[in-house]
Amino acid sequence: METKNPGLPRPAATIILLRPHKDAFQVYLLKRSEKSGFMGGYYVFPGGTVDSDDCDAETWRQHIDMGNEEIIHGLGTGAGSPDILPYGVAALRETFEEAGVLLVRQSRQRQDEWERICSLRPAEIPRGWFREVIVSRGWVLALSRLKRWAHWITPELMKRRFDTRFFITVLSGEQVCRPDRHETVHGLWVTPREGLTENLEGKIPLSPPTLVTLHELCGYRRLEDLESALESRCWGGACFPRLVPMKNGAVILEPWDRDYNRDDLAFDPRVLEKSVLPIETPFSRIWLDNGIWRPIAGV
């Protein structure tokens, strides 16, 4: 599953964690360490690359709560597409490692032990650690808790590139999330609208996919409406943005932008400053302005 070619996007997975909040819902965001080689200092959803242990289908099929047909029907990517199981396992593993959230078929008697394991997460987690924990305790991953959300591929001009499946799940209001203080240094719960507002204010700098996702989630005012939509949501086509570098900053064009395929694009920062859009306004362009990604109007 892993690729050694630095020019090719590496398989990756992430989970959008939600919890009920008043009449709506909140989203959990993690701030990546400034030392990170990818999106350092930005707020993202927990996730990371698919590693070789995530591809051990023989082992994992004994430790997941879905049969093969259920996986294909509920999480599959379609005929001729990659096996989704490694992505699901990677998403669950990374969420455990980065946010301290362990999605397994649980009983009340085991909660204390899980809390202890979460508190002992090493700063440098050795490969195979997650599989050893799950298998040695006979736990069953709650793969059925995951729903399909989106498929993103990093723009070609970025140094590190990923082919990422974005899953989504709803946690109980009592669920505790804790950053690992290594890859992720801060975590917080916000409504989608709060996240977008504080991004524009420079308080919660969002990565581009996180920004787009929060904008999409703003379309659901009630958690019940979102959960209903998730039951029939499919992956759809991959979102493959285009990065246009500038002298100071950059502009990302989403695939639905009218100029996505133009070769002669150039942007004037003075014009872009006047084109920043208010939150919840539809957009197809994002401008990197002094470290903050801001939705802008097509100009």
mmCIF file with all atom_site columns, N, CA, C and O in Angstrom, residues 144-162:
data_model
loop_
_atom_site.group_PDB
_atom_site.id
_atom_site.type_symbol
_atom_site.label_atom_id
_atom_site.label_alt_id
_atom_site.label_comp_id
_atom_site.label_asym_id
_atom_site.label_entity_id
_atom_site.label_seq_id
_atom_site.pdbx_PDB_ins_code
_atom_site.Cartn_x
_atom_site.Cartn_y
_atom_site.Cartn_z
_atom_site.occupancy
_atom_site.B_iso_or_equiv
_atom_site.pdbx_formal_charge
_atom_site.auth_seq_id
_atom_site.auth_comp_id
_atom_site.auth_asym_id
_atom_site.auth_atom_id
_atom_site.pdbx_PDB_model_num
ATOM 1  N N  . SER A 1 144 ? -17.722 -0.237 11.696 1.00 0.00 ? 144 SER A N  1
ATOM 2  C CA . SER A 1 144 ? -19.081 0.144  11.314 1.00 0.00 ? 144 SER A CA 1
ATOM 3  C C  . SER A 1 144 ? -19.447 1.549  11.770 1.00 0.00 ? 144 SER A C  1
ATOM 4  O O  . SER A 1 144 ? -20.438 2.121  11.307 1.00 0.00 ? 144 SER A O  1
ATOM 5  N N  . ARG A 1 145 ? -18.653 2.126  12.680 1.00 0.00 ? 145 ARG A N  1
ATOM 6  C CA . ARG A 1 145 ? -18.920 3.499  13.140 1.00 0.00 ? 145 ARG A CA 1
ATOM 7  C C  . ARG A 1 145 ? -18.524 4.523  12.087 1.00 0.00 ? 145 ARG A C  1
ATOM 8  O O  . ARG A 1 145 ? -18.911 5.696  12.188 1.00 0.00 ? 145 ARG A O  1
ATOM 9  N N  . LEU A 1 146 ? -17.726 4.107  11.110 1.00 0.00 ? 146 LEU A N  1
ATOM 10 C CA . LEU A 1 146 ? -17.240 5.037  10.101 1.00 0.00 ? 146 LEU A CA 1
ATOM 11 C C  . LEU A 1 146 ? -18.224 5.157  8.946  1.00 0.00 ? 146 LEU A C  1
ATOM 12 O O  . LEU A 1 146 ? -18.817 4.182  8.511  1.00 0.00 ? 146 LEU A O  1
ATOM 13 N N  . LYS A 1 147 ? -18.364 6.382  8.437  1.00 0.00 ? 147 LYS A N  1
ATOM 14 C CA . LYS A 1 147 ? -19.176 6.655  7.254  1.00 0.00 ? 147 LYS A CA 1
ATOM 15 C C  . LYS A 1 147 ? -18.304 7.353  6.215  1.00 0.00 ? 147 LYS A C  1
ATOM 16 O O  . LYS A 1 147 ? -17.335 8.032  6.540  1.00 0.00 ? 147 LYS A O  1
ATOM 17 N N  . ARG A 1 148 ? -18.671 7.187  4.954  1.00 0.00 ? 148 ARG A N  1
ATOM 18 C CA . ARG A 1 148 ? -17.929 7.839  3.877  1.00 0.00 ? 148 ARG A CA 1
ATOM 19 C C  . ARG A 1 148 ? -18.204 9.343  3.856  1.00 0.00 ? 148 ARG A C  1
ATOM 20 O O  . ARG A 1 148 ? -19.346 9.764  4.019  1.00 0.00 ? 148 ARG A O  1
ATOM 21 N N  . TRP A 1 149 ? -17.137 10.125 3.606  1.00 0.00 ? 149 TRP A N  1
ATOM 22 C CA . TRP A 1 149 ? -17.332 11.558 3.459  1.00 0.00 ? 149 TRP A CA 1
ATOM 23 C C  . TRP A 1 149 ? -16.723 12.104 2.164  1.00 0.00 ? 149 TRP A C  1
ATOM 24 O O  . TRP A 1 149 ? -17.419 12.616 1.320  1.00 0.00 ? 149 TRP A O  1
ATOM 25 N N  . ALA A 1 150 ? -15.386 11.999 1.996  1.00 0.00 ? 150 ALA A N  1
ATOM 26 C CA . ALA A 1 150 ? -14.760 12.607 0.822  1.00 0.00 ? 150 ALA A CA 1
ATOM 27 C C  . ALA A 1 150 ? -13.444 11.919 0.490  1.00 0.00 ? 150 ALA A C  1
ATOM 28 O O  . ALA A 1 150 ? -12.854 11.226 1.319  1.00 0.00 ? 150 ALA A O  1
ATOM 29 N N  . HIS A 1 151 ? -12.996 12.153 -0.733 1.00 0.00 ? 151 HIS A N  1
ATOM 30 C CA . HIS A 1 151 ? -11.735 11.601 -1.230 1.00 0.00 ? 151 HIS A CA 1
ATOM 31 C C  . HIS A 1 151 ? -10.914 12.773 -1.764 1.00 0.00 ? 151 HIS A C  1
ATOM 32 O O  . HIS A 1 151 ? -11.293 13.419 -2.734 1.00 0.00 ? 151 HIS A O  1
ATOM 33 N N  . TRP A 1 152 ? -9.784  13.045 -1.124 1.00 0.00 ? 152 TRP A N  1
ATOM 34 C CA . TRP A 1 152 ? -8.926  14.172 -1.499 1.00 0.00 ? 152 TRP A CA 1
ATOM 35 C C  . TRP A 1 152 ? -7.570  13.680 -2.004 1.00 0.00 ? 152 TRP A C  1
ATOM 36 O O  . TRP A 1 152 ? -7.007  12.737 -1.448 1.00 0.00 ? 152 TRP A O  1
ATOM 37 N N  . ILE A 1 153 ? -7.042  14.350 -3.019 1.00 0.00 ? 153 ILE A N  1
ATOM 38 C CA . ILE A 1 153 ? -5.686  14.102 -3.505 1.00 0.00 ? 153 ILE A CA 1
ATOM 39 C C  . ILE A 1 153 ? -4.929  15.422 -3.470 1.00 0.00 ? 153 ILE A C  1
ATOM 40 O O  . ILE A 1 153 ? -5.387  16.428 -4.022 1.00 0.00 ? 153 ILE A O  1
ATOM 41 N N  . THR A 1 154 ? -3.773  15.428 -2.805 1.00 0.00 ? 154 THR A N  1
ATOM 42 C CA . THR A 1 154 ? -2.978  16.639 -2.657 1.00 0.00 ? 154 THR A CA 1
ATOM 43 C C  . THR A 1 154 ? -2.540  17.181 -4.017 1.00 0.00 ? 154 THR A C  1
ATOM 44 O O  . THR A 1 154 ? -2.175  16.408 -4.907 1.00 0.00 ? 154 THR A O  1
ATOM 45 N N  . PRO A 1 155 ? -2.549  18.520 -4.203 1.00 0.00 ? 155 PRO A N  1
ATOM 46 C CA . PRO A 1 155 ? -2.095  19.113 -5.473 1.00 0.00 ? 155 PRO A CA 1
ATOM 47 C C  . PRO A 1 155 ? -0.697  18.656 -5.882 1.00 0.00 ? 155 PRO A C  1
ATOM 48 O O  . PRO A 1 155 ? 0.162   18.399 -5.028 1.00 0.00 ? 155 PRO A O  1
ATOM 49 N N  . GLU A 1 156 ? -0.461  18.615 -7.170 1.00 0.00 ? 156 GLU A N  1
ATOM 50 C CA . GLU A 1 156 ? 0.793   18.080 -7.701 1.00 0.00 ? 156 GLU A CA 1
ATOM 51 C C  . GLU A 1 156 ? 2.024   18.863 -7.270 1.00 0.00 ? 156 GLU A C  1
ATOM 52 O O  . GLU A 1 156 ? 3.097   18.294 -7.122 1.00 0.00 ? 156 GLU A O  1
ATOM 53 N N  . LEU A 1 157 ? 1.918   20.166 -7.075 1.00 0.00 ? 157 LEU A N  1
ATOM 54 C CA . LEU A 1 157 ? 3.100   20.973 -6.783 1.00 0.00 ? 157 LEU A CA 1
ATOM 55 C C  . LEU A 1 157 ? 3.491   20.981 -5.306 1.00 0.00 ? 157 LEU A C  1
ATOM 56 O O  . LEU A 1 157 ? 4.495   21.589 -4.941 1.00 0.00 ? 157 LEU A O  1
ATOM 57 N N  . MET A 1 158 ? 2.731   20.307 -4.473 1.00 0.00 ? 158 MET A N  1
ATOM 58 C CA . MET A 1 158 ? 3.099   20.248 -3.057 1.00 0.00 ? 158 MET A CA 1
ATOM 59 C C  . MET A 1 158 ? 4.165   19.183 -2.841 1.00 0.00 ? 158 MET A C  1
ATOM 60 O O  . MET A 1 158 ? 4.169   18.135 -3.494 1.00 0.00 ? 158 MET A O  1
ATOM 61 N N  . LYS A 1 159 ? 5.083   19.462 -1.902 1.00 0.00 ? 159 LYS A N  1
ATOM 62 C CA . LYS A 1 159 ? 6.233   18.582 -1.672 1.00 0.00 ? 159 LYS A CA 1
ATOM 63 C C  . LYS A 1 159 ? 5.791   17.202 -1.210 1.00 0.00 ? 159 LYS A C  1
ATOM 64 O O  . LYS A 1 159 ? 6.313   16.181 -1.675 1.00 0.00 ? 159 LYS A O  1
ATOM 65 N N  . ARG A 1 160 ? 4.850   17.163 -0.271 1.00 0.00 ? 160 ARG A N  1
ATOM 66 C CA . ARG A 1 160 ? 4.334   15.881 0.220  1.00 0.00 ? 160 ARG A CA 1
ATOM 67 C C  . ARG A 1 160 ? 2.899   15.734 -0.248 1.00 0.00 ? 160 ARG A C  1
ATOM 68 O O  . ARG A 1 160 ? 2.080   16.637 -0.061 1.00 0.00 ? 160 ARG A O  1
ATOM 69 N N  . ARG A 1 161 ? 2.608   14.576 -0.824 1.00 0.00 ? 161 ARG A N  1
ATOM 70 C CA . ARG A 1 161 ? 1.297   14.389 -1.424 1.00 0.00 ? 161 ARG A CA 1
ATOM 71 C C  . ARG A 1 161 ? 0.627   13.134 -0.867 1.00 0.00 ? 161 ARG A C  1
ATOM 72 O O  . ARG A 1 161 ? 1.292   12.126 -0.579 1.00 0.00 ? 161 ARG A O  1
ATOM 73 N N  . PHE A 1 162 ? -0.704  13.218 -0.726 1.00 0.00 ? 162 PHE A N  1
ATOM 74 C CA . PHE A 1 162 ? -1.469  12.121 -0.143 1.00 0.00 ? 162 PHE A CA 1
ATOM 75 C C  . PHE A 1 162 ? -2.757  11.897 -0.930 1.00 0.00 ? 162 PHE A C  1
ATOM 76 O O  . PHE A 1 162 ? -3.362  12.837 -1.439 1.00 0.00 ? 162 PHE A O  1
#
